């Protein structure tokens, strides 16, 4: 049973069981044994049953110390002081009730707010010091009685306070980690939704403009544009369901896009009037790149190509992805002309930069010297042994 208690988290019933056993040991054995001791300088010795009753009065309240910590501390302190003043427990045996007092004040400090536990400790210290000072003589003076009382209470209270502070710190750190994880998850979902929506909506807007322009002159071309819009919208819904599906435990979702899905981006960009030349160079076998890195590469290329469709079409675009042992390099360039944008990055560039930073890589984006725009990224990854 002892091994079981030490290897699992104790339930409330287990804790109360331990306290009950502790109360019997401290009260029925330790304090009762101290009360059975004869006075140092002689005197009337009480009956044995009185000594046992005194010991139980001091020790048994420990059984409920977790439920009523302050009441238990006050009861034990008063009972110990009375026993010392009346001589039922000789002053040289004061260490026995000190064990019960220490346990009760540990519980007060670990379970009560510091201000309240300090007030309780000060009051009980006064009571204990009074009982010890009454028996002052060969063992200690009146001032020594106060010092002995502090020794009985302060260490146990201090240990309890330190444990309470450590638990509070651990709880705050746990809450911080939870909030941080929630924030990171929101950012991840926001990046995914931005990439999906921005890419597909750009293509849908382009094809909708084409359909609207040729609706009367060429109904067949308008119908083809509408079919592209339908297919693009269905793909977008699938991606959005996949992103939102991870927020619901047990919800199935489509496989995460990666390097193998890059050719599809080139085909979709062609719909928006951008000729994308995709070049994927692999020096590592399939499956060597972690899924998270593959997803980041896919989203970076997707966002870069989407920006070309939105801001530079019609244009020619070249996307080069080089997979080497330990890292993936991405370069997307175009020769289109873009409008002058206000200072600062948009959400798309910010999202790409965040994805690269999560993997400890490097990211650059800006106009090319000969015209057009360039996006480059380096994403390192751990090579499996």
PDB file of N, CA, C and O in Angstrom, residues 135-198:
ATOM      1  N   UNK A 135       6.428  27.937  32.696  1.00  0.00           N
ATOM      2  CA  UNK A 135       7.261  26.831  33.192  1.00  0.00           C
ATOM      3  C   UNK A 135       8.739  27.175  33.139  1.00  0.00           C
ATOM      4  O   UNK A 135       9.583  26.279  33.194  1.00  0.00           O
ATOM      5  N   UNK A 136       9.069  28.484  32.950  1.00  0.00           N
ATOM      6  CA  UNK A 136      10.474  28.886  32.864  1.00  0.00           C
ATOM      7  C   UNK A 136      11.206  28.523  34.143  1.00  0.00           C
ATOM      8  O   UNK A 136      10.652  28.581  35.244  1.00  0.00           O
ATOM      9  N   UNK A 137      12.430  28.137  33.986  1.00  0.00           N
ATOM     10  CA  UNK A 137      13.211  27.750  35.153  1.00  0.00           C
ATOM     11  C   UNK A 137      14.578  27.303  34.736  1.00  0.00           C
ATOM     12  O   UNK A 137      15.357  28.064  34.166  1.00  0.00           O
ATOM     13  N   UNK A 138      14.851  26.030  34.988  1.00  0.00           N
ATOM     14  CA  UNK A 138      16.175  25.509  34.665  1.00  0.00           C
ATOM     15  C   UNK A 138      16.411  25.417  33.158  1.00  0.00           C
ATOM     16  O   UNK A 138      17.546  25.541  32.695  1.00  0.00           O
ATOM     17  N   UNK A 139      15.340  25.179  32.378  1.00  0.00           N
ATOM     18  CA  UNK A 139      15.526  24.924  30.941  1.00  0.00           C
ATOM     19  C   UNK A 139      15.616  26.210  30.136  1.00  0.00           C
ATOM     20  O   UNK A 139      16.372  26.292  29.174  1.00  0.00           O
ATOM     21  N   UNK A 140      14.847  27.223  30.471  1.00  0.00           N
ATOM     22  CA  UNK A 140      14.867  28.483  29.735  1.00  0.00           C
ATOM     23  C   UNK A 140      14.314  29.611  30.582  1.00  0.00           C
ATOM     24  O   UNK A 140      13.592  29.391  31.551  1.00  0.00           O
ATOM     25  N   UNK A 141      14.642  30.817  30.181  1.00  0.00           N
ATOM     26  CA  UNK A 141      14.112  32.009  30.832  1.00  0.00           C
ATOM     27  C   UNK A 141      12.817  32.428  30.149  1.00  0.00           C
ATOM     28  O   UNK A 141      12.350  31.773  29.204  1.00  0.00           O
ATOM     29  N   UNK A 142      12.250  33.545  30.599  1.00  0.00           N
ATOM     30  CA  UNK A 142      11.032  34.020  29.963  1.00  0.00           C
ATOM     31  C   UNK A 142      11.268  34.382  28.510  1.00  0.00           C
ATOM     32  O   UNK A 142      10.473  34.068  27.633  1.00  0.00           O
ATOM     33  N   UNK A 143      12.400  35.047  28.227  1.00  0.00           N
ATOM     34  CA  UNK A 143      12.723  35.370  26.841  1.00  0.00           C
ATOM     35  C   UNK A 143      13.033  34.138  26.029  1.00  0.00           C
ATOM     36  O   UNK A 143      12.696  34.047  24.849  1.00  0.00           O
ATOM     37  N   UNK A 144      13.676  33.156  26.662  1.00  0.00           N
ATOM     38  CA  UNK A 144      13.957  31.908  25.959  1.00  0.00           C
ATOM     39  C   UNK A 144      12.695  31.159  25.605  1.00  0.00           C
ATOM     40  O   UNK A 144      12.658  30.413  24.616  1.00  0.00           O
ATOM     41  N   UNK A 145      11.648  31.353  26.418  1.00  0.00           N
ATOM     42  CA  UNK A 145      10.373  30.695  26.120  1.00  0.00           C
ATOM     43  C   UNK A 145       9.804  31.191  24.801  1.00  0.00           C
ATOM     44  O   UNK A 145       9.282  30.422  23.989  1.00  0.00           O
ATOM     45  N   UNK A 146       9.921  32.517  24.574  1.00  0.00           N
ATOM     46  CA  UNK A 146       9.446  33.065  23.301  1.00  0.00           C
ATOM     47  C   UNK A 146      10.267  32.510  22.142  1.00  0.00           C
ATOM     48  O   UNK A 146       9.741  32.136  21.088  1.00  0.00           O
ATOM     49  N   UNK A 147      11.597  32.450  22.337  1.00  0.00           N
ATOM     50  CA  UNK A 147      12.459  31.896  21.297  1.00  0.00           C
ATOM     51  C   UNK A 147      12.125  30.451  20.992  1.00  0.00           C
ATOM     52  O   UNK A 147      12.108  30.040  19.825  1.00  0.00           O
ATOM     53  N   UNK A 148      11.851  29.660  22.050  1.00  0.00           N
ATOM     54  CA  UNK A 148      11.494  28.258  21.836  1.00  0.00           C
ATOM     55  C   UNK A 148      10.166  28.151  21.089  1.00  0.00           C
ATOM     56  O   UNK A 148       9.988  27.291  20.219  1.00  0.00           O
ATOM     57  N   UNK A 149       9.233  29.042  21.416  1.00  0.00           N
ATOM     58  CA  UNK A 149       7.951  29.037  20.700  1.00  0.00           C
ATOM     59  C   UNK A 149       8.126  29.356  19.229  1.00  0.00           C
ATOM     60  O   UNK A 149       7.471  28.767  18.359  1.00  0.00           O
ATOM     61  N   UNK A 150       9.030  30.316  18.953  1.00  0.00           N
ATOM     62  CA  UNK A 150       9.297  30.646  17.545  1.00  0.00           C
ATOM     63  C   UNK A 150       9.902  29.451  16.821  1.00  0.00           C
ATOM     64  O   UNK A 150       9.555  29.157  15.672  1.00  0.00           O
ATOM     65  N   UNK A 151      10.799  28.736  17.489  1.00  0.00           N
ATOM     66  CA  UNK A 151      11.402  27.553  16.888  1.00  0.00           C
ATOM     67  C   UNK A 151      10.344  26.488  16.609  1.00  0.00           C
ATOM     68  O   UNK A 151      10.431  25.734  15.629  1.00  0.00           O
ATOM     69  N   UNK A 152       9.326  26.420  17.453  1.00  0.00           N
ATOM     70  CA  UNK A 152       8.262  25.432  17.269  1.00  0.00           C
ATOM     71  C   UNK A 152       7.374  25.762  16.063  1.00  0.00           C
ATOM     72  O   UNK A 152       6.881  24.857  15.386  1.00  0.00           O
ATOM     73  N   UNK A 153       7.171  27.064  15.815  1.00  0.00           N
ATOM     74  CA  UNK A 153       6.184  27.476  14.816  1.00  0.00           C
ATOM     75  C   UNK A 153       6.824  27.928  13.510  1.00  0.00           C
ATOM     76  O   UNK A 153       6.397  27.544  12.414  1.00  0.00           O
ATOM     77  N   UNK A 154       7.861  28.782  13.589  1.00  0.00           N
ATOM     78  CA  UNK A 154       8.380  29.457  12.396  1.00  0.00           C
ATOM     79  C   UNK A 154       8.876  28.521  11.295  1.00  0.00           C
ATOM     80  O   UNK A 154       8.525  28.712  10.120  1.00  0.00           O
ATOM     81  N   UNK A 155       9.693  27.487  11.585  1.00  0.00           N
ATOM     82  CA  UNK A 155      10.184  26.641  10.479  1.00  0.00           C
ATOM     83  C   UNK A 155       9.066  25.952   9.708  1.00  0.00           C
ATOM     84  O   UNK A 155       9.081  25.924   8.479  1.00  0.00           O
ATOM     85  N   UNK A 156       8.094  25.403  10.462  1.00  0.00           N
ATOM     86  CA  UNK A 156       6.986  24.718   9.781  1.00  0.00           C
ATOM     87  C   UNK A 156       6.172  25.696   8.949  1.00  0.00           C
ATOM     88  O   UNK A 156       5.782  25.404   7.809  1.00  0.00           O
ATOM     89  N   UNK A 157       5.917  26.901   9.517  1.00  0.00           N
ATOM     90  CA  UNK A 157       5.158  27.906   8.766  1.00  0.00           C
ATOM     91  C   UNK A 157       5.928  28.330   7.526  1.00  0.00           C
ATOM     92  O   UNK A 157       5.354  28.491   6.444  1.00  0.00           O
ATOM     93  N   UNK A 158       7.232  28.533   7.657  1.00  0.00           N
ATOM     94  CA  UNK A 158       8.043  28.976   6.526  1.00  0.00           C
ATOM     95  C   UNK A 158       8.065  27.934   5.414  1.00  0.00           C
ATOM     96  O   UNK A 158       7.949  28.271   4.233  1.00  0.00           O
ATOM     97  N   UNK A 159       8.198  26.650   5.779  1.00  0.00           N
ATOM     98  CA  UNK A 159       8.181  25.582   4.768  1.00  0.00           C
ATOM     99  C   UNK A 159       6.844  25.573   4.035  1.00  0.00           C
ATOM    100  O   UNK A 159       6.779  25.467   2.804  1.00  0.00           O
ATOM    101  N   UNK A 160       5.753  25.674   4.797  1.00  0.00           N
ATOM    102  CA  UNK A 160       4.425  25.704   4.176  1.00  0.00           C
ATOM    103  C   UNK A 160       4.253  26.893   3.251  1.00  0.00           C
ATOM    104  O   UNK A 160       3.696  26.767   2.154  1.00  0.00           O
ATOM    105  N   UNK A 161       4.748  28.071   3.678  1.00  0.00           N
ATOM    106  CA  UNK A 161       4.639  29.268   2.836  1.00  0.00           C
ATOM    107  C   UNK A 161       5.440  29.111   1.550  1.00  0.00           C
ATOM    108  O   UNK A 161       4.972  29.487   0.463  1.00  0.00           O
ATOM    109  N   UNK A 162       6.656  28.553   1.654  1.00  0.00           N
ATOM    110  CA  UNK A 162       7.475  28.350   0.458  1.00  0.00           C
ATOM    111  C   UNK A 162       6.795  27.390  -0.520  1.00  0.00           C
ATOM    112  O   UNK A 162       6.813  27.612  -1.741  1.00  0.00           O
ATOM    113  N   UNK A 163       6.210  26.329  -0.002  1.00  0.00           N
ATOM    114  CA  UNK A 163       5.518  25.372  -0.882  1.00  0.00           C
ATOM    115  C   UNK A 163       4.303  26.028  -1.526  1.00  0.00           C
ATOM    116  O   UNK A 163       4.020  25.818  -2.715  1.00  0.00           O
ATOM    117  N   UNK A 164       3.573  26.852  -0.757  1.00  0.00           N
ATOM    118  CA  UNK A 164       2.419  27.549  -1.322  1.00  0.00           C
ATOM    119  C   UNK A 164       2.855  28.481  -2.455  1.00  0.00           C
ATOM    120  O   UNK A 164       2.216  28.525  -3.520  1.00  0.00           O
ATOM    121  N   UNK A 165       3.952  29.224  -2.230  1.00  0.00           N
ATOM    122  CA  UNK A 165       4.438  30.132  -3.268  1.00  0.00           C
ATOM    123  C   UNK A 165       4.908  29.364  -4.498  1.00  0.00           C
ATOM    124  O   UNK A 165       4.687  29.800  -5.633  1.00  0.00           O
ATOM    125  N   UNK A 166       5.551  28.223  -4.269  1.00  0.00           N
ATOM    126  CA  UNK A 166       6.019  27.430  -5.405  1.00  0.00           C
ATOM    127  C   UNK A 166       4.839  26.889  -6.203  1.00  0.00           C
ATOM    128  O   UNK A 166       4.868  26.890  -7.438  1.00  0.00           O
ATOM    129  N   UNK A 167       3.809  26.435  -5.523  1.00  0.00           N
ATOM    130  CA  UNK A 167       2.609  25.952  -6.237  1.00  0.00           C
ATOM    131  C   UNK A 167       1.944  27.084  -6.997  1.00  0.00           C
ATOM    132  O   UNK A 167       1.471  26.888  -8.127  1.00  0.00           O
ATOM    133  N   UNK A 168       1.881  28.262  -6.375  1.00  0.00           N
ATOM    134  CA  UNK A 168       1.264  29.402  -7.060  1.00  0.00           C
ATOM    135  C   UNK A 168       2.062  29.772  -8.305  1.00  0.00           C
ATOM    136  O   UNK A 168       1.490  30.086  -9.358  1.00  0.00           O
ATOM    137  N   UNK A 169       3.405  29.747  -8.175  1.00  0.00           N
ATOM    138  CA  UNK A 169       4.249  30.046  -9.336  1.00  0.00           C
ATOM    139  C   UNK A 169       4.038  29.018 -10.438  1.00  0.00           C
ATOM    140  O   UNK A 169       3.934  29.367 -11.622  1.00  0.00           O
ATOM    141  N   UNK A 170       3.971  27.728 -10.054  1.00  0.00           N
ATOM    142  CA  UNK A 170       3.736  26.681 -11.052  1.00  0.00           C
ATOM    143  C   UNK A 170       2.383  26.857 -11.726  1.00  0.00           C
ATOM    144  O   UNK A 170       2.247  26.657 -12.941  1.00  0.00           O
ATOM    145  N   UNK A 171       1.364  27.264 -10.943  1.00  0.00           N
ATOM    146  CA  UNK A 171       0.039  27.483 -11.518  1.00  0.00           C
ATOM    147  C   UNK A 171       0.061  28.655 -12.498  1.00  0.00           C
ATOM    148  O   UNK A 171      -0.534  28.586 -13.581  1.00  0.00           O
ATOM    149  N   UNK A 172       0.782  29.733 -12.125  1.00  0.00           N
ATOM    150  CA  UNK A 172       0.865  30.885 -13.034  1.00  0.00           C
ATOM    151  C   UNK A 172       1.610  30.515 -14.307  1.00  0.00           C
ATOM    152  O   UNK A 172       1.223  30.930 -15.405  1.00  0.00           O
ATOM    153  N   UNK A 173       2.680  29.744 -14.159  1.00  0.00           N
ATOM    154  CA  UNK A 173       3.425  29.316 -15.350  1.00  0.00           C
ATOM    155  C   UNK A 173       2.563  28.418 -16.228  1.00  0.00           C
ATOM    156  O   UNK A 173       2.613  28.514 -17.462  1.00  0.00           O
ATOM    157  N   UNK A 174       1.777  27.534 -15.589  1.00  0.00           N
ATOM    158  CA  UNK A 174       0.888  26.679 -16.365  1.00  0.00           C
ATOM    159  C   UNK A 174      -0.155  27.482 -17.123  1.00  0.00           C
ATOM    160  O   UNK A 174      -0.425  27.218 -18.300  1.00  0.00           O
ATOM    161  N   UNK A 175      -0.732  28.488 -16.471  1.00  0.00           N
ATOM    162  CA  UNK A 175      -1.708  29.346 -17.147  1.00  0.00           C
ATOM    163  C   UNK A 175      -1.056  30.122 -18.286  1.00  0.00           C
ATOM    164  O   UNK A 175      -1.663  30.304 -19.351  1.00  0.00           O
ATOM    165  N   UNK A 176       0.176  30.581 -18.044  1.00  0.00           N
ATOM    166  CA  UNK A 176       0.882  31.309 -19.109  1.00  0.00           C
ATOM    167  C   UNK A 176       1.130  30.413 -20.315  1.00  0.00           C
ATOM    168  O   UNK A 176       0.952  30.841 -21.462  1.00  0.00           O
ATOM    169  N   UNK A 177       1.536  29.154 -20.045  1.00  0.00           N
ATOM    170  CA  UNK A 177       1.778  28.227 -21.150  1.00  0.00           C
ATOM    171  C   UNK A 177       0.485  27.940 -21.912  1.00  0.00           C
ATOM    172  O   UNK A 177       0.492  27.821 -23.142  1.00  0.00           O
ATOM    173  N   UNK A 178      -0.617  27.826 -21.163  1.00  0.00           N
ATOM    174  CA  UNK A 178      -1.904  27.576 -21.818  1.00  0.00           C
ATOM    175  C   UNK A 178      -2.291  28.760 -22.703  1.00  0.00           C
ATOM    176  O   UNK A 178      -2.721  28.594 -23.854  1.00  0.00           O
ATOM    177  N   UNK A 179      -2.137  29.984 -22.156  1.00  0.00           N
ATOM    178  CA  UNK A 179      -2.465  31.174 -22.959  1.00  0.00           C
ATOM    179  C   UNK A 179      -1.545  31.285 -24.166  1.00  0.00           C
ATOM    180  O   UNK A 179      -1.976  31.647 -25.265  1.00  0.00           O
ATOM    181  N   UNK A 180      -0.252  30.976 -23.962  1.00  0.00           N
ATOM    182  CA  UNK A 180       0.692  31.045 -25.074  1.00  0.00           C
ATOM    183  C   UNK A 180       0.341  30.028 -26.150  1.00  0.00           C
ATOM    184  O   UNK A 180       0.387  30.343 -27.348  1.00  0.00           O
ATOM    185  N   UNK A 181       0.003  28.801 -25.712  1.00  0.00           N
ATOM    186  CA  UNK A 181      -0.384  27.778 -26.688  1.00  0.00           C
ATOM    187  C   UNK A 181      -1.644  28.187 -27.446  1.00  0.00           C
ATOM    188  O   UNK A 181      -1.747  27.981 -28.660  1.00  0.00           O
ATOM    189  N   UNK A 182      -2.618  28.777 -26.706  1.00  0.00           N
ATOM    190  CA  UNK A 182      -3.848  29.221 -27.371  1.00  0.00           C
ATOM    191  C   UNK A 182      -3.555  30.334 -28.376  1.00  0.00           C
ATOM    192  O   UNK A 182      -4.116  30.364 -29.479  1.00  0.00           O
ATOM    193  N   UNK A 183      -2.655  31.256 -27.992  1.00  0.00           N
ATOM    194  CA  UNK A 183      -2.290  32.342 -28.909  1.00  0.00           C
ATOM    195  C   UNK A 183      -1.600  31.805 -30.151  1.00  0.00           C
ATOM    196  O   UNK A 183      -1.906  32.223 -31.282  1.00  0.00           O
ATOM    197  N   UNK A 184      -0.667  30.895 -29.949  1.00  0.00           N
ATOM    198  CA  UNK A 184       0.031  30.306 -31.097  1.00  0.00           C
ATOM    199  C   UNK A 184      -0.936  29.544 -31.996  1.00  0.00           C
ATOM    200  O   UNK A 184      -0.804  29.580 -33.226  1.00  0.00           O
ATOM    201  N   UNK A 185      -1.905  28.863 -31.382  1.00  0.00           N
ATOM    202  CA  UNK A 185      -2.880  28.126 -32.191  1.00  0.00           C
ATOM    203  C   UNK A 185      -3.748  29.085 -32.999  1.00  0.00           C
ATOM    204  O   UNK A 185      -4.049  28.842 -34.173  1.00  0.00           O
ATOM    205  N   UNK A 186      -4.151  30.209 -32.371  1.00  0.00           N
ATOM    206  CA  UNK A 186      -4.953  31.193 -33.105  1.00  0.00           C
ATOM    207  C   UNK A 186      -4.161  31.781 -34.270  1.00  0.00           C
ATOM    208  O   UNK A 186      -4.694  31.969 -35.369  1.00  0.00           O
ATOM    209  N   UNK A 187      -2.879  32.079 -34.022  1.00  0.00           N
ATOM    210  CA  UNK A 187      -2.052  32.608 -35.105  1.00  0.00           C
ATOM    211  C   UNK A 187      -1.889  31.591 -36.223  1.00  0.00           C
ATOM    212  O   UNK A 187      -1.915  31.947 -37.406  1.00  0.00           O
ATOM    213  N   UNK A 188      -1.709  30.326 -35.845  1.00  0.00           N
ATOM    214  CA  UNK A 188      -1.553  29.289 -36.868  1.00  0.00           C
ATOM    215  C   UNK A 188      -2.813  29.178 -37.717  1.00  0.00           C
ATOM    216  O   UNK A 188      -2.745  29.119 -38.951  1.00  0.00           O
ATOM    217  N   UNK A 189      -3.968  29.136 -37.057  1.00  0.00           N
ATOM    218  CA  UNK A 189      -5.232  29.033 -37.794  1.00  0.00           C
ATOM    219  C   UNK A 189      -5.444  30.280 -38.648  1.00  0.00           C
ATOM    220  O   UNK A 189      -5.907  30.195 -39.796  1.00  0.00           O
ATOM    221  N   UNK A 190      -5.086  31.459 -38.086  1.00  0.00           N
ATOM    222  CA  UNK A 190      -5.255  32.696 -38.861  1.00  0.00           C
ATOM    223  C   UNK A 190      -4.381  32.681 -40.104  1.00  0.00           C
ATOM    224  O   UNK A 190      -4.819  33.103 -41.186  1.00  0.00           O
ATOM    225  N   UNK A 191      -3.128  32.191 -39.958  1.00  0.00           N
ATOM    226  CA  UNK A 191      -2.248  32.120 -41.138  1.00  0.00           C
ATOM    227  C   UNK A 191      -2.818  31.170 -42.175  1.00  0.00           C
ATOM    228  O   UNK A 191      -2.819  31.478 -43.380  1.00  0.00           O
ATOM    229  N   UNK A 192      -3.286  30.002 -41.712  1.00  0.00           N
ATOM    230  CA  UNK A 192      -3.825  29.023 -42.655  1.00  0.00           C
ATOM    231  C   UNK A 192      -5.045  29.582 -43.387  1.00  0.00           C
ATOM    232  O   UNK A 192      -5.156  29.484 -44.607  1.00  0.00           O
ATOM    233  N   UNK A 193      -5.963  30.192 -42.627  1.00  0.00           N
ATOM    234  CA  UNK A 193      -7.174  30.721 -43.254  1.00  0.00           C
ATOM    235  C   UNK A 193      -6.838  31.869 -44.202  1.00  0.00           C
ATOM    236  O   UNK A 193      -7.437  31.988 -45.276  1.00  0.00           O
ATOM    237  N   UNK A 194      -5.878  32.714 -43.801  1.00  0.00           N
ATOM    238  CA  UNK A 194      -5.492  33.812 -44.697  1.00  0.00           C
ATOM    239  C   UNK A 194      -4.943  33.277 -46.002  1.00  0.00           C
ATOM    240  O   UNK A 194      -5.297  33.753 -47.094  1.00  0.00           O
ATOM    241  N   UNK A 195      -4.065  32.278 -45.910  1.00  0.00           N
ATOM    242  CA  UNK A 195      -3.460  31.740 -47.129  1.00  0.00           C
ATOM    243  C   UNK A 195      -4.514  31.105 -48.032  1.00  0.00           C
ATOM    244  O   UNK A 195      -4.503  31.299 -49.250  1.00  0.00           O
ATOM    245  N   UNK A 196      -5.420  30.339 -47.420  1.00  0.00           N
ATOM    246  CA  UNK A 196      -6.453  29.668 -48.211  1.00  0.00           C
ATOM    247  C   UNK A 196      -7.397  30.677 -48.846  1.00  0.00           C
ATOM    248  O   UNK A 196      -7.658  30.659 -50.055  1.00  0.00           O
ATOM    249  N   UNK A 197      -7.913  31.596 -48.032  1.00  0.00           N
ATOM    250  CA  UNK A 197      -8.908  32.547 -48.523  1.00  0.00           C
ATOM    251  C   UNK A 197      -8.292  33.510 -49.529  1.00  0.00           C
ATOM    252  O   UNK A 197      -8.865  33.781 -50.598  1.00  0.00           O
ATOM    253  N   UNK A 198      -7.101  34.044 -49.200  1.00  0.00           N
ATOM    254  CA  UNK A 198      -6.482  35.017 -50.107  1.00  0.00           C
ATOM    255  C   UNK A 198      -6.196  34.401 -51.465  1.00  0.00           C
ATOM    256  O   UNK A 198      -6.428  35.019 -52.506  1.00  0.00           O
TER     257      UNK A 198
END
